[in-house]
Amino acid sequence: MLIVAFTASCIFLVLMIFLCLYRAYVGPTVADRVISINVISTKAVAIMTLVSIIFHKEYFLDIALVYALISFLATIGVAKYLQKGVLE
Amino acid sequence: MTDIALKLFDNMYYLVSMVLFIIGFHTMLTHSNLIKKVIGMNVMDTAVFLFFVSTGYVAGGVAPIIEPGVEQTYINPLPTALILTGIVVAVSVTAFALALIVKLYHHYGTIDAEEIMRIRSTE
Amino acid sequence: MVIMTTILNMLLLLFLIVCAISVAKTRDLLSAIIIFAAYSLIMAVVWQQLEAPDIAITEAAIGAGVTTLLLIATISKTRREE
Amino acid sequence: MERTTSILPVFAALFPMVMTFAIYYVQKESPKLRNNLSVLTSIITFISVAAMYPIIAEGKIIVFELFEVLPDMGVVGTFRVDVLSFCLALVASFVWMLATIFSVDYMSHEHAQNRYYPTLIFTLGACIGIFVVGDLFSFFIFFELMSVISYVLVVHEESVEALKAGYKYIVMTIIGGLSLLLGVINTYEISGSVSLDQIGLITEPSGLALATFIAFLIGFGMKAGMFPLHVWLPDAHPVAPAPASALLSGVMLKTGAYGLIRVFYNVFTPEFLQETGWITIVTVLAVITILLGSAVALTQYDLKRRLAYSSIGQMGYILLGLSLFTHTALVGAVFHIFSHAFMKGCLFLCAGAIIVKTGQRDIRELSGIGLKMPVTMIAFTTAALAMIGIPPLNGFLSKWNLALGSLEAGAPVFVIVLLISSLLNGLYYLPIIISAFFGTEAQEKKFTFDEVPFKMLMPITILALLCLVFGVSPINLPFNLSKMVADMLLGGGI
Amino acid sequence: MILEIISLIILIFGIFFFMVGVVGLLRFPDVYTRLHATTKCDTLGVWLILFSIMLYQGFSGPSIKIGLMIIFIWLSNPTAAHAIAKAAYSVDIPMIKGTVFADQAKEESSSW
Amino acid sequence: MEDIIIRMISRISVPFIMVFGFYIILHGHLTPGGSFSGGAVLGSSMILFALAFDLEEGHKKLSHKTSTLIETGGASWFVLLGLVGIYAGTGFLANKTGGFPMGVPGELVSGGMIALITLGLGLKVASTVITLFYNLIEGDSHD
Amino acid sequence: MRLILTLIFLTLISVVMVVTVIEMPTFGNPDNPTNNEVPQKYIEDAVEDTGALNVISSIIMDYRAFDTLGEATVLFVAIAAALSCLKAHS
Amino acid sequence: MKAGNLSTYVGTTFILFIFWLLITWSLHYHQLIAGLLCSVLVVIFCKDILIYPNERFKIRPITFVKFAVYFANLFVEIIQANIQVAKIVLSRKMPISPTLIEFKTNLKDDLSRVILANSITLTPGTLTVDLEGDVYLVHGLTRANAVDVVDWHMAIKLLDIEEGK
Amino acid sequence: MTTAMNIIQGHSPALIVVTFLLFSYLMPVLDSWKKNWCATLAIAAHVLALFFTGILAWQVFTTGTVTYHMGNWPPPWGIEFVIDYLAIFMLTTITVVSLLILIFATKDLGHELKAQVSSWYYTLYLLLVGAMIGLAITNDFFNMFVFMEIAAISACGIIAIKEDKECVEASFKYLILSAVGTGCVLLSVAMLYMVTGHLNFTFAAEALVPALELYPNNILVALALFSAGFIVKAALFPLHVWLPDAHSSAPSPSSAILSGLVIKIYAYAYLKLLLKVFPGDIFSMVPIYDMILILASLSIFFGSLFAIVQEDIKRMLAFSSIAQIGYVFLGIGLANQAGLTGGILHIFNHALMKAMLFLSAGAIIYCTGIRNIDQLKGIGAKMPLVMGVFAVGAMSMVGIPTTNGFISKLYLALGTLDAGKPFYLGVILVSSFLNVIYYFPIVINAFFGEPGEEPENDIPVKKLPLEMSIPLVILAAGILFFGIFPRHMLILVERAVAIF
């Protein structure tokens, strides 16, 4: 029962990712786009965790963990570029 | 007609990878911006990888990490293993292409292929 | 359950296509790179759906981290507008 | 015919090529040694060719297989000398020897002798090679080598004019070579063999066979200066140094004629060509060549240019004789190869001598020269008269045979052509002679006896004497050989 | 069973907060306000979802990993938000009209 | 970036990311991952460090010479392990037949050559990723 | 003009690709040609042959280790090429 | 200083080792040795970016207790914050009045300042835009939020923990 | 000692590739330690490879085809190397020519590159050669792909390494197009894998015969993609756009190896795949050979035509390469004994010729700094050796007998007639003529031009070092030798062709 709920929430999250993509595509400034990528990465972590539980594949958690660890790398990179213009 | 639609539906991974391949190809060939070209190249590569990995999928199979004593269907591990190499190759090409772009900008002051052509022809 | 999984897969694949098209359409290179990062993120989920965890983990490390940063490093060295 | 083995043809072809490197090497040490070595090489080559005479005179054919060059494609690298090859090799090596001797003094004031001598000797080897090989591939290889290397001789002066002429020459040569290659390949494709040791490689008329014929015709006709393809000749021959001109006109043109003989009589058969009527092309072209060469020569006032146009006309005789397929005409044609080699060699060498002494190339300025350089001009006169066809000289004999041959073939129109051409010859040679010996008084006053050195005089004299000796004389070696050739070719006795 | 219901409820809350975050992302007028929505709601949403999975899973290796994920998201999400906000602020990405500086020192420049 | 928050968080998380990278590398034969993904994670941690601080700090950690050595070493290590198979008389890159101990499947030390190669290659990949990134953003200010 | 040509070209490719996709073996079907003795042997014998539980790891590091050596070389080439380019043009 | 360094090394190694154990979830001696080696290696490699005693709280049992209380409070605040955001977002008019505010803190350690900054970001209607020295620049979703943050009870709690060192 | 011999005998297929890889890995470390030894190390790698090639050739000639299983895994599971006569032919070509180019490079690089990147150059060079050797002997689709990528990146690397902005641009163009090419090839490999389930050439070929009935369109598309990929890589006519820039702007040794070997190796791989892997029935479904023939003739024509109008000598040579690769593909498209013999032989012959021509162009640039064809007037007197060997190369390009270019053209011509397509014979002949038009004026002007005509012709001429003249002389001697005694090479090639 709960598995179905998990799956449904996965689909829901993917739909929300679409909305985030809309913001990323439209977003007037680059900062908006970075926000949406940040949100997407968080949602991706959630989806991955959910999927690994739905299909009982514990090894997928490693991937989610990798995401959780380094997803904000891109955000920081973009933010730094935005702020300074260079990455040095 | 329904057959075809059903078959396309079954093979949607293949279909999507083909579509992505074409989009990547298009991006790569029609955009004169060099970074766009590189991104297009990456999209194209991922499309090919997606296609390759989909060929190895077996319905109901699990990733080939053997749990001793458990009988279950595994997917075909070979495409996955190959694509692992393929991704590295794609990243290497990307890195080198980006290094070249930096140097092109250094020399020409632009990263637009057509503009570079124009500069070269005027010189 | 199977239907829901299929819908999930379809949505993910649709997302990939939409991402790829928006990458091609965006004029701002930084935005293109950001959307490409999103593409990579979802690609990793698709790898997971295809039971390819090794590729997914590589894609996660590469797509989200290395490639994006290399691209940003490049535009920081060159320029942002197409 | 009987086959026998001898190393002589291989030696005659390859010895000069090997010596080229020696000459190139010694020239750094001393120019004298280089000159002597060149002369020595040419003499040895001549001797080695002449040494084949006993075997040939017995009616045997020399065959020597060197090595297999291309597997699966018949034996390539065969050397084969029959009486026809022998004739041409003999005349080639002989004229070459004289030209080399002539060069020693003629070239002594020229530049870039270090390039001249190796090229000259190498071309000798290639030229002899053309005559002594036994299959079309090797033939083609030597032919191309000779054509390409002789480019260096053509442009020796390096003047703008020479370079232009040379460019024309090399382009035409390559076209000819490619077309020749086409012919060779087609022949191989049709018959599976390229050996000259058999006759009638192609006996079935087909589009490919016609293409082959045309290709050969273009390839060899280019070299022989046949009518539409002669355009390079009047430019290239005059600009070369005199000995080289003599060789180009006297010997190298004959390689084209030789090739055509091989094509007409070995690759195809006379019967086949007559049946299909393809030979008519050659006949018509030959007639045009004769008339055109002689007529245009009249309009030229540059001595060497006039000689070059004359060569075109004379080659027309040979082609005519070849295309008639009668015994007498063939004898005439082959004999004319000899005759023309001696005559034109002599004339060009004389021209060279004149140019060395006076620096004058314009015919109109040459009046009175006969008193200044009597020996040279007498030789010139002899050769020119032979050209015209004055009876005791060898030119007469060949024209006589050609005329008889054309009557034999039932085409008296060619006799008229020959007569007209002789008339034209007279028209353009005689004025030179007359003005040379009977110049105006003003020029006679400048009279000083100023003859060229012996080493230049000797070849000229020898050639003039040969024109005389091999005229209507009882011991006419070339004529006998020509008869043997005609016997062999028309008797099918290959 | 109770545990399942609890985890279901938590899951629904998580999804709800995610949704709020996304709606905020779409509706809010400028970068900073969008950041408010996404940072808070995403963090809590992902916490709740992961927590519900932990409950479902029980105490095991995988659920420990999920716990580690929660910690890392707690570390990284606000930091990323801060980085974006600072970058946006320093390149003068405009705020919505009506934004004021409460501090007197900056009163005069609050007109934008 | 002269930002104390980012620096502090980076300082906290970099060691964890590194340990996780090592985990991925070392468990390549047991769980998903392996040399390349682990190496990329390791490299990412260093990139994060370089982003939060600056390049000089990064260079102090990993000079050009060291990274060159690691790259050469990682790749040569692979080849040398392959040559062991030849020395054993079986074939290039032979694992079990080449005489490597197999261990008990499922334990960390198992799989003979696999773990060894993975370790060397992982370090090489990390070094490559870092070097590429450094060199790309460093540009002209190079020796 | 160029746009139209590109579009025509892409449409052509797309049609060809779709036709190909229709004909392809069904996705995920266990009877597909790919599921032959090759993956079977990998899955059955990998643990015994190589001692690794992760079959993919055993493939890339053992069965097809030479590919991985190639992969390492590609990385090496990339870095050598990029560095030499960046150094040469500084 | 030296002694503190040593304790930092050992402490970090220990924490990383615990992390290793958690992710491997195995007590096989191979894993233990490998984990220890990795932790030591990472600590040696990262020794200049570790958080040394002068930048952080003193580690005492009471600190952990206080932190537990702090995080519990924080969690409650976060939930409140979300509810507030949800209210604003889902209401039709979106009653926002964005405000920027600058204030000084009494916190001394970098670590606690960072924790405070992140807490501000996560809690109702506030977002740390900049932190320079001891000056925070905070963006508030509403004016009330922004004003509230200046003397916030969480900051006082953190100060309490910090003073305890 | 005997163990060593056994190891070398049994494992030379692996060792020949690994030698290059290992030596190139060591190069950067050696660079910081003993800089002068880099060139020596590179040459040592080549000498070792020559040694292994010799051993392999001996094995192949005595016992027939040599197979080698990587990691001791038999073919369907592991990677297999197969060395047959054709591979021996390619190995010999690659090792010999690349060694000569390398010897030339040791001196030439000093003036073309910055000092600190020369060791990187050797690294990339060794990797390029290693990848080519791997491509020549591998029997596995994916392994082929990996080697293709190594070759592509390192080839781009040795172009971009020169401090010249055109090099970077050319290199980028090359990189992008070859990425498209490899992308197509990989997609095609995926399709073939999908319908066969095998990556090994031999097994895939077996499985393709039944698969052709089931999935004809798939296989056709795969074939089309393969062709597209390899045509890009080999720079056949419509997709040659990257070549002229890349080959003309690169350092001379790079141009030599790129034009001489790299584009050929793709033609070779294409040939191998087309004839060994794809089932014969497919050729009755689509006229693939005719398409190749048409592309090849277009390539021959346009390459020559473009070459005529060039002013830069290296650019002219680059366009000439496009024409010459057309000959190789012409041989492939003819697909009969003589045609294939000619095409494959042309791989070797053109490797010698084009390497030599590019190297002599490099020598001219080294000695005088002249690149423009018009300025080469009278240069023959100043540097007779270089222009002499250039003349030999030019003659070989044209197909003058006694040079090896003649032999391959002869066989191609025979092939056209055997196939009953005399039109292509015309193409060959006409293109030979076009070759004359652009090669001979250079030689003629060099030797017979008036030096006094242009004032700037008194350029000081540097002395050519021995290291640069030796490869030139050896290559020229090779051209003449294989033109006069082509027998042994022909026997090798005909045995190689016999397997198809």
Tab-separated table of N, CA, C and O in Angstrom, chain B residues 14 18 21 25 28 34 37-38 41 44 48-49 51-52 55 76 78-79 82 85-86 89 92-93 96-97 100-101 103-104 107-108 116-117 120 123, chain I residues 142 145-146 149 153 156-157 160 164-166 168-173 175-177 179-180 183-184 186-187 189-191 193-194 197 199 225 245 315:
chain	number	residue	atom	x	y	z
B	14	TYR	N	14.126	3.339	-26.743
B	14	TYR	CA	14.842	3.474	-28.020
B	14	TYR	C	14.414	4.750	-28.732
B	14	TYR	O	15.242	5.508	-29.238
B	18	MET	N	16.668	7.950	-29.725
B	18	MET	CA	16.836	8.436	-31.089
B	18	MET	C	16.502	9.923	-31.176
B	18	MET	O	17.201	10.704	-31.828
B	21	PHE	N	19.201	11.831	-29.752
B	21	PHE	CA	20.341	11.824	-30.681
B	21	PHE	C	20.164	12.888	-31.743
B	21	PHE	O	21.081	13.658	-32.044
B	25	PHE	N	22.393	16.107	-32.298
B	25	PHE	CA	23.012	16.271	-33.615
B	25	PHE	C	22.690	17.640	-34.184
B	25	PHE	O	23.571	18.360	-34.671
B	28	MET	N	24.402	20.355	-32.370
B	28	MET	CA	25.828	20.359	-32.670
B	28	MET	C	26.105	20.971	-34.036
B	28	MET	O	27.089	21.672	-34.213
B	34	LEU	N	30.337	27.654	-29.918
B	34	LEU	CA	31.143	26.452	-29.706
B	34	LEU	C	30.723	25.700	-28.452
B	34	LEU	O	30.699	24.467	-28.439
B	37	LYS	N	27.847	23.732	-29.121
B	37	LYS	CA	28.253	22.528	-29.852
B	37	LYS	C	28.685	21.444	-28.872
B	37	LYS	O	28.327	20.270	-29.016
B	38	VAL	N	29.467	21.857	-27.889
B	38	VAL	CA	29.956	20.853	-26.933
B	38	VAL	C	28.799	20.260	-26.146
B	38	VAL	O	28.734	19.038	-25.932
B	41	MET	N	27.059	17.893	-28.254
B	41	MET	CA	27.836	16.647	-28.335
B	41	MET	C	27.543	15.771	-27.126
B	41	MET	O	27.355	14.557	-27.250
B	44	MET	N	24.158	14.242	-27.444
B	44	MET	CA	24.218	13.149	-28.414
B	44	MET	C	24.826	11.906	-27.791
B	44	MET	O	24.321	10.793	-27.953
B	48	VAL	N	23.198	8.152	-27.148
B	48	VAL	CA	23.736	6.862	-27.580
B	48	VAL	C	23.886	5.928	-26.387
B	48	VAL	O	23.559	4.735	-26.458
B	49	PHE	N	24.337	6.487	-25.280
B	49	PHE	CA	24.497	5.641	-24.098
B	49	PHE	C	23.162	5.084	-23.634
B	49	PHE	O	23.056	3.905	-23.287
B	51	PHE	N	20.598	4.529	-25.427
B	51	PHE	CA	20.199	3.475	-26.350
B	51	PHE	C	20.930	2.180	-26.036
B	51	PHE	O	20.340	1.110	-25.951
B	52	PHE	N	22.226	2.314	-25.844
B	52	PHE	CA	23.031	1.116	-25.625
B	52	PHE	C	22.588	0.394	-24.351
B	52	PHE	O	22.419	-0.829	-24.323
B	55	THR	N	19.358	-1.532	-24.588
B	55	THR	CA	19.393	-2.840	-25.248
B	55	THR	C	19.659	-3.950	-24.258
B	55	THR	O	19.331	-5.102	-24.516
B	76	ASN	N	21.190	-7.625	-18.494
B	76	ASN	CA	22.432	-7.909	-19.202
B	76	ASN	C	23.497	-6.903	-18.760
B	76	ASN	O	23.358	-5.703	-18.966
B	78	LEU	N	26.541	-6.413	-19.771
B	78	LEU	CA	27.577	-5.984	-20.709
B	78	LEU	C	27.394	-4.531	-21.173
B	78	LEU	O	28.346	-3.744	-21.094
B	79	PRO	N	26.207	-4.118	-21.632
B	79	PRO	CA	26.079	-2.719	-22.072
B	79	PRO	C	26.414	-1.731	-20.971
B	79	PRO	O	27.077	-0.725	-21.218
B	82	LEU	N	30.060	-1.399	-20.719
B	82	LEU	CA	30.658	-0.684	-21.839
B	82	LEU	C	30.416	0.818	-21.728
B	82	LEU	O	31.303	1.632	-21.961
B	85	THR	N	32.640	2.918	-19.654
B	85	THR	CA	33.813	3.408	-20.394
B	85	THR	C	33.434	4.568	-21.301
B	85	THR	O	34.154	5.557	-21.390
B	86	GLY	N	32.256	4.415	-21.931
B	86	GLY	CA	31.839	5.441	-22.874
B	86	GLY	C	31.688	6.800	-22.222
B	86	GLY	O	32.064	7.817	-22.795
B	89	VAL	N	34.941	8.440	-21.791
B	89	VAL	CA	35.427	8.950	-23.067
B	89	VAL	C	34.763	10.275	-23.389
B	89	VAL	O	35.414	11.249	-23.785
B	92	SER	N	36.194	13.021	-21.364
B	92	SER	CA	37.527	13.412	-21.821
B	92	SER	C	37.433	14.312	-23.039
B	92	SER	O	38.111	15.347	-23.108
B	93	VAL	N	36.582	13.905	-23.965
B	93	VAL	CA	36.450	14.725	-25.172
B	93	VAL	C	35.937	16.108	-24.801
B	93	VAL	O	36.423	17.126	-25.293
B	96	PHE	N	38.678	18.252	-23.256
B	96	PHE	CA	39.646	18.739	-24.248
B	96	PHE	C	39.024	19.809	-25.125
B	96	PHE	O	39.652	20.839	-25.424
B	97	ALA	N	37.764	19.570	-25.509
B	97	ALA	CA	37.100	20.566	-26.346
B	97	ALA	C	36.997	21.895	-25.616
B	97	ALA	O	37.202	22.961	-26.199
B	100	LEU	N	40.201	23.690	-25.680
B	100	LEU	CA	40.391	24.326	-26.985
B	100	LEU	C	39.565	25.595	-27.105
B	100	LEU	O	40.017	26.588	-27.666
B	101	ILE	N	38.347	25.552	-26.559
B	101	ILE	CA	37.495	26.744	-26.657
B	101	ILE	C	38.144	27.903	-25.915
B	101	ILE	O	38.170	29.034	-26.410
B	103	LYS	N	41.197	28.450	-25.489
B	103	LYS	CA	42.300	28.985	-26.279
B	103	LYS	C	41.807	29.709	-27.531
B	103	LYS	O	42.415	30.688	-27.971
B	104	LEU	N	40.706	29.218	-28.079
B	104	LEU	CA	40.148	29.912	-29.236
B	104	LEU	C	39.717	31.312	-28.847
B	104	LEU	O	39.947	32.284	-29.583
B	107	HIS	N	42.584	33.572	-28.585
B	107	HIS	CA	43.155	34.031	-29.842
B	107	HIS	C	42.221	34.923	-30.642
B	107	HIS	O	42.636	35.889	-31.257
B	108	TYR	N	40.953	34.567	-30.677
B	108	TYR	CA	40.043	35.256	-31.585
B	108	TYR	C	39.111	36.214	-30.875
B	108	TYR	O	38.443	37.011	-31.529
B	116	ILE	N	34.476	33.363	-36.104
B	116	ILE	CA	35.877	32.963	-36.266
B	116	ILE	C	36.203	32.791	-37.739
B	116	ILE	O	37.251	33.229	-38.229
B	117	MET	N	35.265	32.188	-38.453
B	117	MET	CA	35.491	32.026	-39.890
B	117	MET	C	35.648	33.384	-40.558
B	117	MET	O	36.493	33.576	-41.429
B	120	ARG	N	38.966	34.847	-39.787
B	120	ARG	CA	40.028	34.187	-40.544
B	120	ARG	C	40.034	34.618	-42.000
B	120	ARG	O	41.086	34.734	-42.624
B	123	GLU	N	41.577	38.080	-42.482
B	123	GLU	CA	43.003	38.256	-42.220
B	123	GLU	C	43.838	38.000	-43.448
B	123	GLU	O	43.606	37.081	-44.182
I	142	PHE	N	33.756	-2.738	-29.396
I	142	PHE	CA	33.876	-1.656	-28.431
I	142	PHE	C	35.326	-1.256	-28.233
I	142	PHE	O	35.644	-0.079	-28.063
I	145	PHE	N	36.116	1.105	-30.765
I	145	PHE	CA	35.611	2.440	-30.441
I	145	PHE	C	36.565	3.169	-29.499
I	145	PHE	O	36.884	4.345	-29.704
I	146	VAL	N	37.024	2.448	-28.474
I	146	VAL	CA	37.919	3.090	-27.506
I	146	VAL	C	39.194	3.549	-28.197
I	146	VAL	O	39.660	4.686	-28.014
I	149	GLU	N	38.672	6.635	-30.167
I	149	GLU	CA	38.629	7.873	-29.390
I	149	GLU	C	40.037	8.294	-28.978
I	149	GLU	O	40.379	9.471	-29.023
I	153	ILE	N	41.475	11.950	-30.012
I	153	ILE	CA	41.908	13.024	-29.099
I	153	ILE	C	43.391	13.291	-29.275
I	153	ILE	O	43.833	14.441	-29.297
I	156	CYS	N	43.982	15.275	-32.363
I	156	CYS	CA	43.665	16.693	-32.167
I	156	CYS	C	44.737	17.351	-31.313
I	156	CYS	O	45.095	18.509	-31.534
I	157	GLY	N	45.225	16.589	-30.351
I	157	GLY	CA	46.238	17.155	-29.464
I	157	GLY	C	47.491	17.542	-30.209
I	157	GLY	O	48.036	18.622	-29.994
I	160	ALA	N	46.808	20.810	-32.028
I	160	ALA	CA	46.627	22.034	-31.244
I	160	ALA	C	47.873	22.412	-30.478
I	160	ALA	O	47.944	23.491	-29.912
I	164	ASP	N	49.790	28.456	-32.489
I	164	ASP	CA	49.304	29.108	-33.692
I	164	ASP	C	47.790	29.024	-33.631
I	164	ASP	O	47.222	27.982	-33.352
I	165	LYS	N	47.121	30.156	-33.878
I	165	LYS	CA	45.695	30.114	-33.609
I	165	LYS	C	44.939	29.273	-34.618
I	165	LYS	O	43.915	28.691	-34.290
I	166	GLU	N	45.467	29.178	-35.819
I	166	GLU	CA	44.764	28.335	-36.780
I	166	GLU	C	44.763	26.877	-36.350
I	166	GLU	O	43.830	26.143	-36.621
I	168	VAL	N	44.518	25.732	-33.349
I	168	VAL	CA	43.456	25.484	-32.375
I	168	VAL	C	42.120	25.359	-33.078
I	168	VAL	O	41.325	24.467	-32.785
I	169	GLU	N	41.902	26.257	-34.019
I	169	GLU	CA	40.625	26.230	-34.718
I	169	GLU	C	40.467	24.927	-35.494
I	169	GLU	O	39.431	24.270	-35.432
I	170	ALA	N	41.533	24.567	-36.183
I	170	ALA	CA	41.473	23.331	-36.966
I	170	ALA	C	41.254	22.143	-36.061
I	170	ALA	O	40.459	21.244	-36.356
I	171	SER	N	41.955	22.160	-34.952
I	171	SER	CA	41.852	21.039	-34.034
I	171	SER	C	40.433	20.923	-33.491
I	171	SER	O	39.885	19.831	-33.377
I	172	PHE	N	39.826	22.072	-33.196
I	172	PHE	CA	38.471	22.019	-32.656
I	172	PHE	C	37.501	21.476	-33.690
I	172	PHE	O	36.646	20.648	-33.389
I	173	LYS	N	37.668	21.944	-34.893
I	173	LYS	CA	36.796	21.454	-35.959
I	173	LYS	C	36.928	19.945	-36.106
I	173	LYS	O	35.946	19.211	-36.203
I	175	LEU	N	37.966	17.890	-33.859
I	175	LEU	CA	37.451	17.203	-32.675
I	175	LEU	C	35.941	17.059	-32.759
I	175	LEU	O	35.392	15.980	-32.509
I	176	ILE	N	35.261	18.146	-33.134
I	176	ILE	CA	33.803	18.091	-33.171
I	176	ILE	C	33.348	17.096	-34.230
I	176	ILE	O	32.510	16.222	-33.973
I	177	LEU	N	33.949	17.181	-35.394
I	177	LEU	CA	33.490	16.268	-36.446
I	177	LEU	C	33.830	14.837	-36.109
I	177	LEU	O	33.062	13.925	-36.388
I	179	ALA	N	33.966	13.695	-33.164
I	179	ALA	CA	33.023	13.276	-32.127
I	179	ALA	C	31.711	12.842	-32.764
I	179	ALA	O	31.116	11.842	-32.347
I	180	VAL	N	31.273	13.570	-33.778
I	180	VAL	CA	30.082	13.127	-34.508
I	180	VAL	C	30.323	11.748	-35.096
I	180	VAL	O	29.488	10.841	-35.002
I	183	GLY	N	30.331	9.183	-32.463
I	183	GLY	CA	28.968	8.999	-31.985
I	183	GLY	C	28.185	8.094	-32.909
I	183	GLY	O	27.521	7.154	-32.462
I	184	CYS	N	28.292	8.354	-34.202
I	184	CYS	CA	27.607	7.497	-35.176
I	184	CYS	C	28.090	6.060	-35.072
I	184	CYS	O	27.305	5.116	-35.097
I	186	LEU	N	29.388	4.556	-32.532
I	186	LEU	CA	28.936	3.891	-31.308
I	186	LEU	C	27.465	3.511	-31.411
I	186	LEU	O	27.069	2.428	-30.983
I	187	LEU	N	26.667	4.394	-31.991
I	187	LEU	CA	25.246	4.067	-32.159
I	187	LEU	C	25.105	2.832	-33.043
I	187	LEU	O	24.300	1.933	-32.766
I	189	VAL	N	27.337	0.506	-33.414
I	189	VAL	CA	27.767	-0.658	-32.631
I	189	VAL	C	26.634	-1.112	-31.739
I	189	VAL	O	26.352	-2.319	-31.613
I	190	ALA	N	25.924	-0.144	-31.143
I	190	ALA	CA	24.809	-0.505	-30.265
I	190	ALA	C	23.732	-1.248	-31.039
I	190	ALA	O	23.200	-2.249	-30.567
I	191	MET	N	23.439	-0.768	-32.249
I	191	MET	CA	22.407	-1.440	-33.038
I	191	MET	C	22.840	-2.850	-33.405
I	191	MET	O	22.052	-3.798	-33.322
I	193	TYR	N	24.929	-4.649	-31.794
I	193	TYR	CA	24.907	-5.466	-30.591
I	193	TYR	C	23.481	-5.876	-30.265
I	193	TYR	O	23.227	-6.998	-29.837
I	194	MET	N	22.554	-4.966	-30.512
I	194	MET	CA	21.168	-5.275	-30.185
I	194	MET	C	20.650	-6.441	-31.013
I	194	MET	O	19.913	-7.278	-30.497
I	197	GLY	N	23.929	-9.518	-30.287
I	197	GLY	CA	24.330	-9.946	-28.955
I	197	GLY	C	25.799	-10.214	-28.830
I	197	GLY	O	26.249	-10.794	-27.841
I	199	LEU	N	29.907	-8.681	-29.502
I	199	LEU	CA	30.761	-7.554	-29.834
I	199	LEU	C	31.973	-7.995	-30.631
I	199	LEU	O	32.671	-7.184	-31.218
I	225	LEU	N	25.231	4.249	-40.591
I	225	LEU	CA	25.905	5.029	-39.556
I	225	LEU	C	27.394	4.723	-39.535
I	225	LEU	O	28.232	5.619	-39.380
I	245	ASP	N	42.327	22.215	-43.084
I	245	ASP	CA	42.823	23.077	-42.019
I	245	ASP	C	43.726	22.304	-41.081
I	245	ASP	O	44.822	22.735	-40.734
I	315	ARG	N	48.907	23.096	-47.400
I	315	ARG	CA	47.484	23.012	-47.684
I	315	ARG	C	47.244	22.222	-48.963
I	315	ARG	O	46.312	21.425	-49.064
